[in-house]
C-alpha positions in Angstrom: -62.1 91.3 1.2 -62.3 94.8 -0.1 -61.2 98.3 1.0 -63.3 99.5 4.0 -61.1 102.4 4.8 -62.9 105.1 6.9 -66.3 103.5 6.2 -69.3 104.9 8.1 -71.1 102.6 10.4 -74.5 101.3 9.1 -77.6 102.6 10.9 -77.9 99.3 12.7 -74.3 99.4 13.9 -74.7 103.0 15.0 -77.6 102.0 17.2 -75.6 99.1 18.6 -72.8 101.4 19.7 -75.0 104.0 21.3 -74.5 104.2 25.1 -78.2 103.4 25.7 -77.8 100.1 23.8 -74.1 99.2 23.6 -74.8 95.6 22.8 -72.1 92.9 23.1 -72.5 89.2 22.0 -71.0 86.6 24.2 -70.3 83.2 22.7 -69.1 80.5 25.2 -67.3 77.5 23.8 -66.9 74.5 26.1 -63.7 72.5 25.5 -62.7 68.9 26.1 -59.2 69.9 27.2 -57.5 72.8 28.8 -56.6 75.7 26.5 -53.2 75.7 24.8 -52.6 79.4 24.6 -49.9 79.2 22.0 -52.0 77.0 19.7 -55.0 79.4 20.2 -52.9 82.5 19.3 -51.5 80.7 16.2 -55.0 79.8 15.1 -56.3 83.4 15.5 -53.2 84.9 13.8 -53.8 82.6 10.7 -57.5 83.1 10.6 -59.8 85.3 8.6 -60.5 87.4 11.7 -57.2 89.3 11.4 -57.9 90.3 7.8 -61.6 90.9 8.1 -62.4 94.7 7.9 -64.6 94.7 10.9 -62.2 92.8 13.1 -59.2 95.0 12.3 -60.8 98.4 12.6 -61.3 100.9 15.4 -64.5 102.6 16.1 -63.9 106.4 15.6 -66.1 109.5 15.8 -65.7 112.7 13.8 -66.3 116.2 15.2 -70.1 115.9 14.5 -70.3 112.6 16.4 -70.7 110.5 13.3 -69.1 107.0 13.7 -66.6 105.5 11.3 -64.5 102.3 11.0 -60.8 103.2 10.9 -58.3 100.4 9.8 -56.0 99.4 12.6 -53.2 96.9 13.4 -54.2 94.0 15.6 -52.1 93.0 18.7 -53.3 89.5 19.4 -52.0 89.7 23.0 -54.4 92.5 23.8 -57.4 90.6 22.4 -56.8 87.3 24.3 -57.6 87.7 27.9 -56.4 84.9 30.3 -58.7 84.8 33.3 -57.0 84.2 36.7 -58.0 80.8 38.0 -58.4 82.2 41.5 -61.5 84.1 40.2 -63.5 80.9 40.3 -63.7 77.8 42.5 -61.5 74.9 41.6 -64.2 72.4 42.0 -66.7 74.1 39.7 -67.7 72.5 36.4 -66.8 74.1 33.1 -70.5 75.0 32.6 -70.8 76.7 36.0 -67.6 78.6 35.5 -68.7 79.8 32.1 -72.2 80.7 33.3 -71.0 82.7 36.3 -68.3 84.5 34.3 -70.5 85.5 31.4 -73.4 86.6 33.7 -71.0 89.1 35.3 -69.8 90.3 31.8 -73.5 90.9 30.8 -73.9 93.8 33.2 -72.1 97.0 32.6 -68.8 95.5 31.3 -67.9 97.3 28.1 -65.3 96.5 25.3 -62.5 99.0 25.2 -62.7 101.3 22.2 -58.9 101.7 21.9 -58.7 98.4 20.0 -61.0 96.5 17.6 -64.2 95.6 19.3 -63.6 91.9 20.1 -61.9 89.8 22.7 -61.4 86.1 23.6 -61.4 85.3 27.3 -59.7 82.1 28.3 -61.2 80.2 31.2 -60.7 76.6 32.5 -61.7 74.4 29.5 -63.7 77.3 28.0 -63.3 80.2 25.6 -65.6 83.2 25.7 -65.7 85.3 22.5 -66.8 88.8 23.2 -67.9 90.5 20.0 -69.6 93.9 19.8 -72.9 93.6 18.0 -71.8 96.5 15.7 -69.5 94.0 14.1 -72.3 91.8 12.8 -75.4 89.8 13.8 -75.6 86.2 15.0 -75.4 84.6 11.6 -72.4 86.7 10.6 -70.5 86.0 13.7 -71.3 82.3 13.8 -70.0 82.0 10.2 -66.8 83.7 11.3 -66.5 81.4 14.3 -66.7 78.3 12.1 -64.0 79.7 9.8 -61.7 79.4 12.8 -62.7 75.8 13.5 -62.1 72.4 11.9 -64.0 69.1 11.8 -63.2 66.8 14.7 -63.0 63.8 12.3 -60.8 65.7 9.8 -58.5 68.3 11.4 -57.7 69.8 8.0 -61.3 70.3 6.9 -63.4 73.4 7.7 -66.9 72.6 9.2 -69.7 72.0 6.8 -71.8 75.1 6.3 -75.5 74.4 7.3 -77.9 75.5 4.6 -81.2 77.1 5.7 -84.4 76.3 3.9 -87.8 75.0 5.0 -90.8 77.3 4.8 -88.9 80.3 3.4 -87.7 78.5 0.3 -90.9 76.5 0.0 -92.8 79.8 0.0 -90.7 81.2 -2.9 -91.4 78.1 -5.0 -95.1 78.4 -4.3 -95.2 82.0 -5.4 -93.9 81.1 -8.8 -97.0 78.8 -9.3 -99.6 81.2 -8.3 -102.2 82.5 -10.8 -102.7 86.2 -11.4 -105.8 86.3 -9.1 -104.1 84.5 -6.3 -101.1 86.8 -6.7 -103.5 89.8 -6.4 -105.2 88.4 -3.4 -101.9 87.6 -1.8 -100.7 91.2 -2.5 -103.8 92.7 -0.8 -103.4 90.4 2.2 -99.7 91.4 2.4 -100.6 95.1 2.4 -103.4 94.6 5.0 -101.3 92.5 7.4 -98.3 94.8 7.0 -100.5 97.8 8.0 -101.9 95.9 11.0 -98.6 94.6 12.3 -96.9 98.0 11.7 -99.5 99.8 13.7 -99.1 97.2 16.4 -95.4 97.7 16.4 -95.7 101.5 16.6 -98.2 101.2 19.4 -96.0 98.9 21.3 -93.0 101.3 20.9 -95.0 104.3 22.2 -97.6 103.5 24.7 -98.9 99.8 24.9 -97.1 97.8 27.6 -97.3 94.2 28.8 -99.2 93.6 32.0 -96.9 93.2 35.0 -96.1 89.6 35.9 -93.5 87.8 38.1 -91.0 87.9 35.1 -91.5 91.6 34.1 -88.5 93.9 33.9 -88.4 97.6 33.3 -86.3 100.7 33.2 -83.1 100.2 35.2 -83.3 96.4 35.3 -80.4 96.3 32.7 -78.0 97.0 35.6 -79.4 94.3 38.0 -77.3 91.2 38.7 -77.7 88.4 36.2 -77.8 84.6 36.3 -77.4 82.1 33.4 -78.9 78.6 33.1 -79.3 76.3 30.2 -82.1 74.2 28.8 -81.0 71.3 26.6 -83.1 70.0 23.7 -82.4 67.2 21.1 -82.9 68.4 17.6 -84.5 65.0 16.6 -87.2 65.6 19.2 -87.9 69.1 17.8 -88.0 67.7 14.3 -90.4 64.9 15.3 -92.8 67.5 16.8 -92.7 69.8 13.7 -93.3 67.0 11.3 -96.3 65.7 13.2 -97.8 69.2 13.5 -97.3 69.6 9.7 -95.8 72.6 7.8 -94.2 73.8 11.0 -90.6 74.9 11.6 -88.1 74.5 14.4 -88.8 78.1 15.3 -92.5 77.2 15.7 -91.6 74.4 18.0 -89.3 76.7 20.0 -92.1 79.3 20.4 -94.5 76.5 21.4 -92.1 75.2 24.0 -91.6 78.8 25.4 -95.4 79.3 25.6 -96.0 76.0 27.3 -93.1 76.4 29.7 -93.9 80.0 30.7 -97.6 79.0 31.4 -96.2 76.2 33.7 -93.8 78.6 35.4 -96.6 81.1 36.1 -98.6 78.4 37.7 -95.6 77.6 39.9 -94.6 81.2 40.9 -97.9 83.0 41.0 -100.9 80.6 40.8 -104.2 82.3 39.8 -102.5 85.6 39.0 -103.2 85.2 35.3 -106.5 84.4 33.5 -106.8 82.1 30.5 -105.7 84.0 27.4 -103.7 86.7 29.2 -100.9 87.8 27.0 -97.2 88.7 27.4 -95.1 89.8 24.4 -91.6 88.7 23.3 -89.3 90.2 20.7 -87.8 87.8 18.1 -84.9 88.6 15.9 -85.3 87.5 12.2 -82.6 87.0 9.6 -83.5 89.0 6.5 -81.0 87.6 4.1 -82.1 86.0 0.8 -80.0 83.0 1.8 -80.5 81.5 5.3 -78.1 79.3 7.2 -74.4 79.7 7.7 -72.3 81.1 4.9 -68.7 81.4 3.7 -67.3 84.6 5.2 -65.4 85.5 2.1 -68.6 85.3 0.0 -70.4 87.4 2.6 -67.9 90.3 2.1 -68.4 90.6 -1.6 -70.4 93.6 -2.7 -72.8 91.6 -4.9 -73.4 88.9 -2.2 -76.9 87.8 -1.7 -76.0 87.1 1.9 -74.2 90.2 3.1 -72.1 90.5 6.2 -73.5 92.9 8.9 -76.7 93.3 11.0 -79.3 92.1 8.5 -81.9 91.4 11.1 -85.5 92.6 11.6 -87.8 92.4 14.7 -91.1 90.6 15.1 -93.4 90.7 18.1 -94.2 87.3 19.5 -97.4 87.1 21.7 -97.4 84.4 24.3 -100.8 83.5 25.9 -101.3 81.9 29.3 -103.1 78.6 28.7 -104.0 75.7 30.9 -105.2 72.2 30.2 -104.6 72.1 26.4 -102.8 69.3 24.6 -99.0 69.8 24.3 -99.0 70.0 20.5 -101.6 72.7 20.5 -98.9 75.2 21.7 -96.9 74.4 18.5 -100.0 74.6 16.3 -100.8 78.0 17.7 -97.2 79.2 17.2 -97.4 77.9 13.6 -100.6 79.8 12.9 -99.1 83.0 14.3 -96.1 82.6 12.1 -98.2 82.2 9.1 -100.0 85.4 9.9 -96.7 87.3 10.4 -95.4 86.0 7.0 -98.4 87.5 5.2 -96.9 90.9 5.8 -93.1 91.5 5.6 -93.1 92.8 9.2 -89.5 92.0 10.0 -88.3 93.6 6.7 -90.3 96.8 7.4 -89.1 97.0 11.0 -85.5 97.0 9.6 -86.2 99.6 6.9 -88.3 101.8 9.2 -85.6 101.8 11.8 -83.0 103.0 9.3 -85.3 105.7 7.9 -86.4 106.8 11.4 -82.8 107.2 12.5 -82.1 109.4 9.5 -85.2 111.6 10.2 -85.5 111.6 14.0 -81.8 111.2 15.0 -80.0 108.6 17.1 -81.0 109.9 20.5 -84.7 109.7 19.8 -84.4 106.2 18.2 -82.3 104.9 21.1 -84.9 106.2 23.5 -87.7 104.5 21.5 -85.7 101.3 21.4 -85.2 101.3 25.1 -88.9 102.0 25.7 -89.8 99.2 23.4 -87.8 96.7 25.5 -89.3 98.1 28.7 -92.8 97.5 27.4 -92.2 93.9 26.4 -91.3 90.9 28.5 -88.6 88.9 26.9 -86.3 88.5 23.8 -85.6 85.3 21.9 -83.3 84.3 19.1 -82.3 81.1 17.3 -79.0 80.7 15.5 -78.0 77.7 13.4 -74.7 76.2 14.5 -72.6 73.3 13.1 -74.3 69.9 12.6 -71.0 68.0 13.2 -68.5 68.0 16.1 -65.8 70.6 15.6 -62.5 71.7 17.2 -60.7 75.0 17.7 -56.9 75.1 17.9 -57.1 71.3 17.9 -59.3 71.2 21.0 -62.7 69.5 20.7 -65.7 71.8 21.4 -68.3 70.3 23.8 -70.9 73.1 23.6 -71.7 76.4 22.0 -73.8 78.9 23.9 -74.7 82.5 23.1 -76.2 85.5 24.8 -76.1 89.3 24.8 -75.5 92.0 27.3 -78.4 92.6 29.6 -81.4 94.7 28.7 -84.3 96.3 30.7 -86.1 92.9 30.3 -85.6 90.3 33.1 -85.6 87.4 30.6 -83.6 86.8 27.4 -83.3 83.4 25.6 -80.9 82.5 22.8 -80.8 79.1 21.2 -77.9 77.6 19.3 -77.8 74.2 17.7 -74.7 72.1 17.7 -74.1 68.4 16.6 -77.7 67.3 17.1 -78.4 69.3 20.3 -79.8 72.7 20.9 -78.8 74.8 23.9 -81.3 77.5 25.0 -79.2 79.9 27.1 -81.5 81.6 29.6 -80.3 85.0 31.0 -82.4 86.4 33.9 -82.3 89.2 36.4 -81.9 87.0 39.4 -83.7 89.3 41.8 -86.8 89.0 39.6 -86.5 85.4 38.5 -84.7 83.7 41.4 -85.3 80.1 40.2 -84.2 80.0 36.5 -83.3 76.3 36.9 -87.0 75.5 37.4 -87.9 77.6 34.3 -85.3 75.7 32.3 -86.8 72.4 33.5 -90.3 73.6 32.5 -89.0 74.1 28.9 -87.2 70.8 28.8 -90.2 68.9 30.2 -92.7 70.6 27.8 -90.6 69.5 24.8 -90.5 65.9 26.1 -94.2 65.9 26.5 -94.7 67.2 23.0 -92.3 64.5 21.7 -94.3 61.8 23.5 -97.5 63.1 22.1 -96.0 63.3 18.6 -94.8 59.7 18.8 -98.3 58.3 19.5 -100.4 59.9 16.9 -100.9 60.6 13.2 -100.1 64.1 11.7 -101.7 66.6 14.0 -104.6 68.7 12.7 
């Protein structure tokens, strides 16, 4: 996989390990059977993880404070943490055990820097992978997870890698067919919208803040107790909605569901506190790789790869407007129109590049402060990671669910969706003193998708 001896951390990884951020990804795998520790250790010892440069390197700092990856030996026993069964109630479901345990990990629990920055926590019929965000982004780490798994129907076969596509690939094909005039108009539009969205991004970082609502966080909220709940969607329902709306994506449907669900939740928690059209803002993470979808980890580590390993992600602002009395599919249509505007300017790409340049010019301390302020002045974060389409196993144990979230932030609401075998789990992480009823919020999202599905099933393509 190449020699990464004493390799400096990328700008994104440096930001991830800064004390103000210190972001860790938690991936919970529900299992059909109790964990066979010996089988798990054998699987990990024979996996790509133990030879991957990021997973067998220590985080080190030189005298000037610059961070480096230093190759290290892996002691599997130090990375597999067996959780005492007395720490949770015997009658609890696997889901509740995982939710409560991960919620506690999300607040203030750091990975030890005297070993490579990953761990596997073993619970009752559940594994929790703790992976520092400096190791890679969601797509990188999901690809690595699948390299450790096998198909449920064929124990010798690795899971099928899910190719991306949709609007991104369609857009590339359309560009090839454009005339010179259309290309010029498109370039002018790109420059214009890039300028507008960049100014909006900078303003949001420095002084513009969301109005306070019943779900607002703020400075210090990252240390408040957390609670996790889950909203479950069927991929076939999301596909039905996107096809009826026309030229939409699964992400458009997800944003539409979030918009409709939050409007309904505001009506429940604080009726009449918002006016029609009032806005809150989310932060969405966008994969910037030329190839989307899951990839072969060995290919990702090649220097000439078009789908490099690492934190190849940008940031996009997602405005959500409080609306009442509109048709369910209108939420998705509005999300689609917003996405089309964002795609006219490479906002996510520029956010990635500007962050790296700004870190070089302004320094890590200033950029971490700006990033923290950016989170404080928005209301929620959201991400969507493609998971396997088929049932899979790890160490011979069938996986029943895959759910992901990150360590807590100054925001009181974070949502991370992962698809698996025809279903999509939206893991909802809340500051429970601010959002005391996340179960109702999850139900709002589930009900809104069902209403969109019902509307989609009874009409022609939506205009």
